[in-house]
Coordinates of C-alpha atoms in Angstrom, one line a residue:
M5 CA 0.0 0.0 0.0
T6 CA 2.8 2.4 0.8
S7 CA 4.5 1.7 -2.5
F8 CA 1.2 2.5 -4.3
L9 CA 0.8 5.8 -2.5
S10 CA 4.4 6.7 -3.3
Y11 CA 3.8 5.9 -7.0
L12 CA 0.6 7.9 -6.9
I13 CA 2.2 10.9 -5.4
N14 CA 5.0 10.8 -8.1
G15 CA 2.3 10.4 -10.8
I16 CA 0.4 13.4 -9.5
S17 CA 3.7 15.4 -9.5
L18 CA 4.6 14.4 -13.1
G19 CA 1.0 14.9 -14.2
S20 CA 1.1 18.4 -12.7
V21 CA 4.0 19.2 -15.0
Y22 CA 2.0 17.8 -18.0
A23 CA -1.0 19.9 -16.9
I24 CA 1.0 23.2 -16.8
I25 CA 2.4 22.4 -20.3
A26 CA -1.0 21.4 -21.6
L27 CA -2.4 24.8 -20.7
G28 CA -0.3 26.3 -23.5
Y29 CA -1.8 23.9 -26.0
T30 CA -5.4 24.2 -24.7
M31 CA -5.4 28.0 -24.6
V32 CA -3.9 28.5 -28.0
Y33 CA -6.3 26.0 -29.6
G34 CA -9.2 27.3 -27.7
I35 CA -8.6 30.9 -28.8
A36 CA -6.6 30.7 -32.0
K37 CA -7.9 27.3 -33.1
M38 CA -4.4 26.1 -34.0
L39 CA -2.0 23.5 -32.5
N40 CA 1.4 25.0 -31.5
F41 CA 3.6 22.0 -31.7
A42 CA 6.6 24.2 -31.0
H43 CA 5.3 24.6 -27.4
G44 CA 7.3 21.6 -26.2
D45 CA 10.5 23.2 -27.4
V46 CA 9.8 26.4 -25.5
I47 CA 10.0 24.2 -22.4
M48 CA 13.5 23.3 -23.4
V49 CA 14.5 26.9 -24.0
G50 CA 13.1 27.9 -20.6
A51 CA 15.1 25.2 -18.9
Y52 CA 18.3 26.2 -20.7
I53 CA 17.8 29.9 -19.8
T54 CA 17.4 28.9 -16.1
F55 CA 20.4 26.6 -16.3
L56 CA 22.7 29.4 -17.7
A57 CA 21.4 32.0 -15.3
M58 CA 22.2 29.8 -12.3
T59 CA 25.5 28.4 -13.6
A60 CA 27.1 31.1 -15.8
A61 CA 25.6 34.2 -14.2
G62 CA 25.3 32.9 -10.6
M63 CA 21.7 34.1 -10.2
P64 CA 19.5 32.8 -7.3
P65 CA 17.0 30.1 -8.5
V66 CA 14.0 32.4 -8.1
L67 CA 15.5 35.2 -10.2
A68 CA 16.6 32.6 -12.8
V69 CA 13.1 31.3 -13.1
I70 CA 11.6 34.8 -13.4
L71 CA 14.2 35.6 -16.1
S72 CA 13.3 32.4 -17.9
M73 CA 9.6 33.2 -17.8
I74 CA 10.2 36.8 -19.2
L75 CA 12.4 35.6 -22.1
C76 CA 10.1 32.7 -22.9
T77 CA 7.1 35.1 -22.9
V78 CA 9.0 37.3 -25.4
L79 CA 9.9 34.2 -27.4
G80 CA 6.3 33.1 -27.6
I81 CA 5.1 36.5 -28.8
T82 CA 7.9 36.5 -31.4
I83 CA 7.0 33.0 -32.7
E84 CA 3.3 34.0 -33.0
R85 CA 4.1 37.3 -34.8
I86 CA 6.7 35.9 -37.3
A87 CA 5.5 32.3 -37.9
Y88 CA 1.7 32.2 -37.2
K89 CA 0.2 35.6 -37.6
P90 CA 0.9 35.9 -41.4
L91 CA -0.9 32.5 -41.9
R92 CA -3.9 33.2 -39.7
N93 CA -6.4 34.4 -42.2
S94 CA -5.1 33.1 -45.5
A95 CA -3.4 29.7 -45.0
S96 CA -5.0 26.3 -44.4
N97 CA -4.9 24.5 -41.1
L98 CA -2.4 22.1 -42.6
A99 CA 0.0 24.9 -43.5
V100 CA -0.1 26.2 -40.0
L101 CA 0.5 22.8 -38.6
I102 CA 3.5 22.3 -40.8
T103 CA 4.8 25.7 -39.8
A104 CA 4.5 24.8 -36.1
I105 CA 6.5 21.6 -36.7
G106 CA 9.1 23.7 -38.6
V107 CA 9.4 26.1 -35.7
S108 CA 9.9 23.1 -33.4
Y109 CA 12.8 21.7 -35.4
F110 CA 14.3 25.2 -35.7
L111 CA 14.4 25.7 -32.0
Q112 CA 15.9 22.2 -31.5
N113 CA 18.6 22.8 -34.0
V114 CA 19.5 26.3 -32.7
A115 CA 19.8 24.7 -29.2
L116 CA 22.1 22.0 -30.8
L117 CA 24.3 24.6 -32.4
I118 CA 24.6 26.7 -29.2
F119 CA 24.7 24.0 -26.5
G120 CA 25.7 20.8 -28.3
A121 CA 24.1 17.4 -28.0
N122 CA 25.6 16.5 -24.7
T123 CA 23.2 16.2 -21.8
K124 CA 23.7 18.8 -19.0
S125 CA 23.2 18.1 -15.3
F126 CA 20.4 20.4 -14.1
S127 CA 20.5 21.6 -10.5
S128 CA 17.1 21.7 -8.8
V129 CA 15.7 25.1 -8.2
V130 CA 13.9 23.8 -5.1
V131 CA 16.0 23.9 -1.9
Y132 CA 13.3 22.4 0.4
E133 CA 14.1 18.8 0.9
G134 CA 10.5 17.7 1.6
F135 CA 9.1 15.5 4.3
Q136 CA 8.2 11.9 5.0
L137 CA 4.9 10.1 5.7
A138 CA 3.9 6.7 7.1
D139 CA 6.9 6.5 9.5
G140 CA 9.4 7.3 6.8
E141 CA 8.1 4.8 4.2
I142 CA 6.8 7.5 1.9
N143 CA 9.1 10.3 0.9
V144 CA 7.5 13.5 -0.5
S145 CA 10.4 15.5 -2.1
G146 CA 10.4 19.3 -2.1
V147 CA 10.3 19.3 -5.9
T148 CA 7.1 17.1 -5.8
L149 CA 5.4 19.4 -3.3
V150 CA 6.3 22.6 -5.2
T151 CA 5.2 21.1 -8.5
I152 CA 1.8 20.1 -7.2
L153 CA 1.3 23.4 -5.4
A154 CA 2.4 25.3 -8.5
C155 CA -0.1 23.5 -10.7
I156 CA -3.0 24.2 -8.3
I157 CA -2.0 27.9 -8.0
I158 CA -1.5 28.4 -11.7
M159 CA -4.8 26.7 -12.6
S160 CA -6.7 28.7 -10.0
V161 CA -5.2 32.0 -11.1
L162 CA -5.6 31.3 -14.8
T163 CA -9.3 30.3 -14.3
W164 CA -9.9 33.5 -12.4
F165 CA -8.1 35.5 -15.1
V166 CA -10.1 34.0 -17.9
N167 CA -13.5 34.4 -16.2
K168 CA -13.1 37.6 -14.2
T169 CA -10.8 40.0 -16.1
K170 CA -11.4 42.1 -19.2
A171 CA -8.5 40.4 -21.0
G172 CA -9.9 37.0 -20.1
Q173 CA -13.4 38.0 -21.4
A174 CA -11.7 39.2 -24.6
M175 CA -10.1 35.7 -24.9
R176 CA -13.4 34.0 -24.5
A177 CA -15.0 36.3 -27.0
V178 CA -12.2 35.7 -29.6
S179 CA -12.6 32.0 -28.9
E180 CA -16.3 32.1 -29.7
D181 CA -16.1 34.3 -32.9
K182 CA -13.1 36.3 -34.0
G183 CA -15.1 38.4 -36.5
A184 CA -17.8 39.4 -34.0
A185 CA -15.2 40.1 -31.3
Q186 CA -13.3 42.4 -33.7
L187 CA -16.6 44.2 -34.5
M188 CA -17.1 44.8 -30.8
G189 CA -13.8 46.6 -30.6
I190 CA -11.6 43.7 -29.3
N191 CA -8.0 43.6 -30.5
V192 CA -8.0 40.1 -31.8
N193 CA -4.2 40.1 -32.7
G194 CA -3.3 41.4 -29.3
T195 CA -5.5 38.9 -27.5
I196 CA -4.0 35.9 -29.4
A197 CA -0.5 37.3 -28.7
L198 CA -1.4 37.5 -25.0
T199 CA -2.4 33.9 -25.1
F200 CA 0.9 32.8 -26.6
A201 CA 2.7 35.0 -24.0
I202 CA 0.9 33.3 -21.1
G203 CA 1.4 29.8 -22.5
S204 CA 5.1 30.4 -23.2
G205 CA 5.7 31.8 -19.7
L206 CA 4.0 28.8 -18.1
A207 CA 6.1 26.5 -20.4
A208 CA 9.2 28.0 -18.8
V209 CA 7.9 27.1 -15.3
A210 CA 7.1 23.6 -16.5
G211 CA 10.5 23.1 -18.0
V212 CA 12.2 24.2 -14.8
L213 CA 10.0 21.9 -12.7
L214 CA 10.5 19.0 -15.1
C215 CA 14.3 19.3 -15.1
S216 CA 14.3 19.7 -11.3
A217 CA 12.5 16.4 -10.9
Y218 CA 14.5 14.7 -13.6
P219 CA 17.9 16.5 -13.5
S220 CA 19.0 16.3 -17.1
L221 CA 18.8 18.8 -20.0
N222 CA 19.5 18.5 -23.7
P223 CA 18.0 20.0 -26.9
Y224 CA 15.3 17.3 -27.1
T225 CA 14.2 17.6 -23.5
G226 CA 10.9 19.2 -24.4
S227 CA 9.9 16.9 -27.3
M228 CA 8.3 13.9 -25.5
P229 CA 6.8 15.9 -22.6
G230 CA 5.4 18.3 -25.1
I231 CA 3.7 15.4 -27.0
K232 CA 2.4 13.9 -23.8
A233 CA 1.1 17.3 -22.7
F234 CA -0.8 17.6 -26.0
V235 CA -2.2 14.1 -25.3
A236 CA -3.2 15.4 -21.8
A237 CA -5.0 18.4 -23.3
V238 CA -6.9 16.2 -25.7
F239 CA -7.5 13.7 -22.9
G240 CA -9.1 16.3 -20.7
G241 CA -10.9 18.1 -23.5
I242 CA -8.8 20.5 -25.6
G243 CA -9.9 24.1 -25.1
S244 CA -10.8 23.5 -21.4
I245 CA -8.5 24.8 -18.7
P246 CA -9.8 22.4 -16.0
G247 CA -9.7 19.7 -18.6
A248 CA -6.0 20.3 -19.0
M249 CA -5.4 19.9 -15.3
I250 CA -7.5 16.7 -15.1
G251 CA -6.0 15.2 -18.3
G252 CA -2.4 16.0 -17.2
I253 CA -2.7 14.5 -13.7
L254 CA -4.5 11.4 -15.0
L255 CA -1.8 11.0 -17.7
G256 CA 1.0 11.3 -15.1
V257 CA -0.6 8.8 -12.8
I258 CA -1.2 6.3 -15.6
E259 CA 2.4 6.6 -16.8
I260 CA 4.0 6.1 -13.4
L261 CA 1.7 3.2 -12.4
S262 CA 2.4 1.6 -15.8
K263 CA 6.1 1.8 -15.2
A264 CA 5.8 0.4 -11.7
Y265 CA 3.4 -2.4 -12.3
I266 CA 3.5 -3.3 -16.0
S267 CA 6.6 -2.3 -17.9
S268 CA 8.8 0.8 -18.1
Q269 CA 9.3 0.1 -21.8
L270 CA 5.6 -0.1 -22.5
S271 CA 4.5 2.9 -20.4
D272 CA 4.3 5.3 -23.3
A273 CA 2.4 2.9 -25.4
I274 CA -0.1 2.3 -22.6
V275 CA -0.6 6.1 -22.2
F276 CA -1.4 6.5 -25.9
A277 CA -3.6 3.4 -25.8
V278 CA -5.7 4.9 -23.0
L279 CA -6.0 8.1 -25.0
I280 CA -7.4 6.1 -28.0
I281 CA -9.9 4.3 -25.7
V282 CA -11.1 7.6 -24.2
L283 CA -11.5 9.2 -27.6
L284 CA -13.5 6.2 -28.8
V285 CA -15.8 6.5 -25.9
K286 CA -15.9 10.3 -25.7
P287 CA -14.3 12.0 -28.7
T288 CA -14.3 15.5 -27.2
G289 CA -12.3 14.4 -24.1
I290 CA -13.4 14.3 -20.5
L291 CA -14.5 17.9 -20.2
G292 CA -14.7 18.8 -23.9
K293 CA -17.9 20.1 -25.3
K294 CA -19.4 19.0 -28.6
I295 CA -19.4 22.0 -31.0
Q296 CA -22.3 22.2 -33.4
E297 CA -21.4 23.8 -36.7
K298 CA -24.0 25.9 -38.5
V299 CA -24.4 25.2 -42.2

């Protein structure tokens, strides 16, 4: 029983990282109706910025994370303006998707040129060592605790922001109908850029937490977590912020339990198999809503 609880806590921790990453996917899709597959590589960029800030510049972990969030926010806005904005009204969805994949490979190869292919050892930004439960049989690390709390706080603040602020209401309006929102005086381009900015800033946080829990960093660090976070977004219902949290945590728990009780080599296959089953039963995901198109 104690082993199961330990695996469950680790699964929730990993799922919290997936949930934070999935927010970027679900917000961009919910508002701009596009899949930003370069999002996973922004995670990698954020982790490298934090790594350099702490090792080369000697910055404290908190300041390094803040710097990473700022620079990744700028990166997200830049990607949206250069790569996606020119295609928004004229290009097909397939062209936008191919562009997103191209941006992803571009970021990976730039990182390869700058940092090389060697894996770096990432020092955790969390100094708290954690605590123990069940007479020391269950260890809850500081990284695990901070990751879970960060996910809860981010999800709560983001839900409040979308539902209670003018910028959030503008996002909801653009999500419903870009044309009508523009007629009502909403800056559609600015709203979409804000969405990319928020998603990219959160990707930096997710990258730091991921590399703190699994202390290794290379140019491909964000690839698989990015794909799994996309799966989590679809799992929970892409376009739904609570769905991203539920999907991410469920995905993390399934992955860790699969590694522990079935096979570490088959865990990824099991994760994707569960997604297929869920989509067969409920194609819109757990909290997704069926959209009726007018003809």
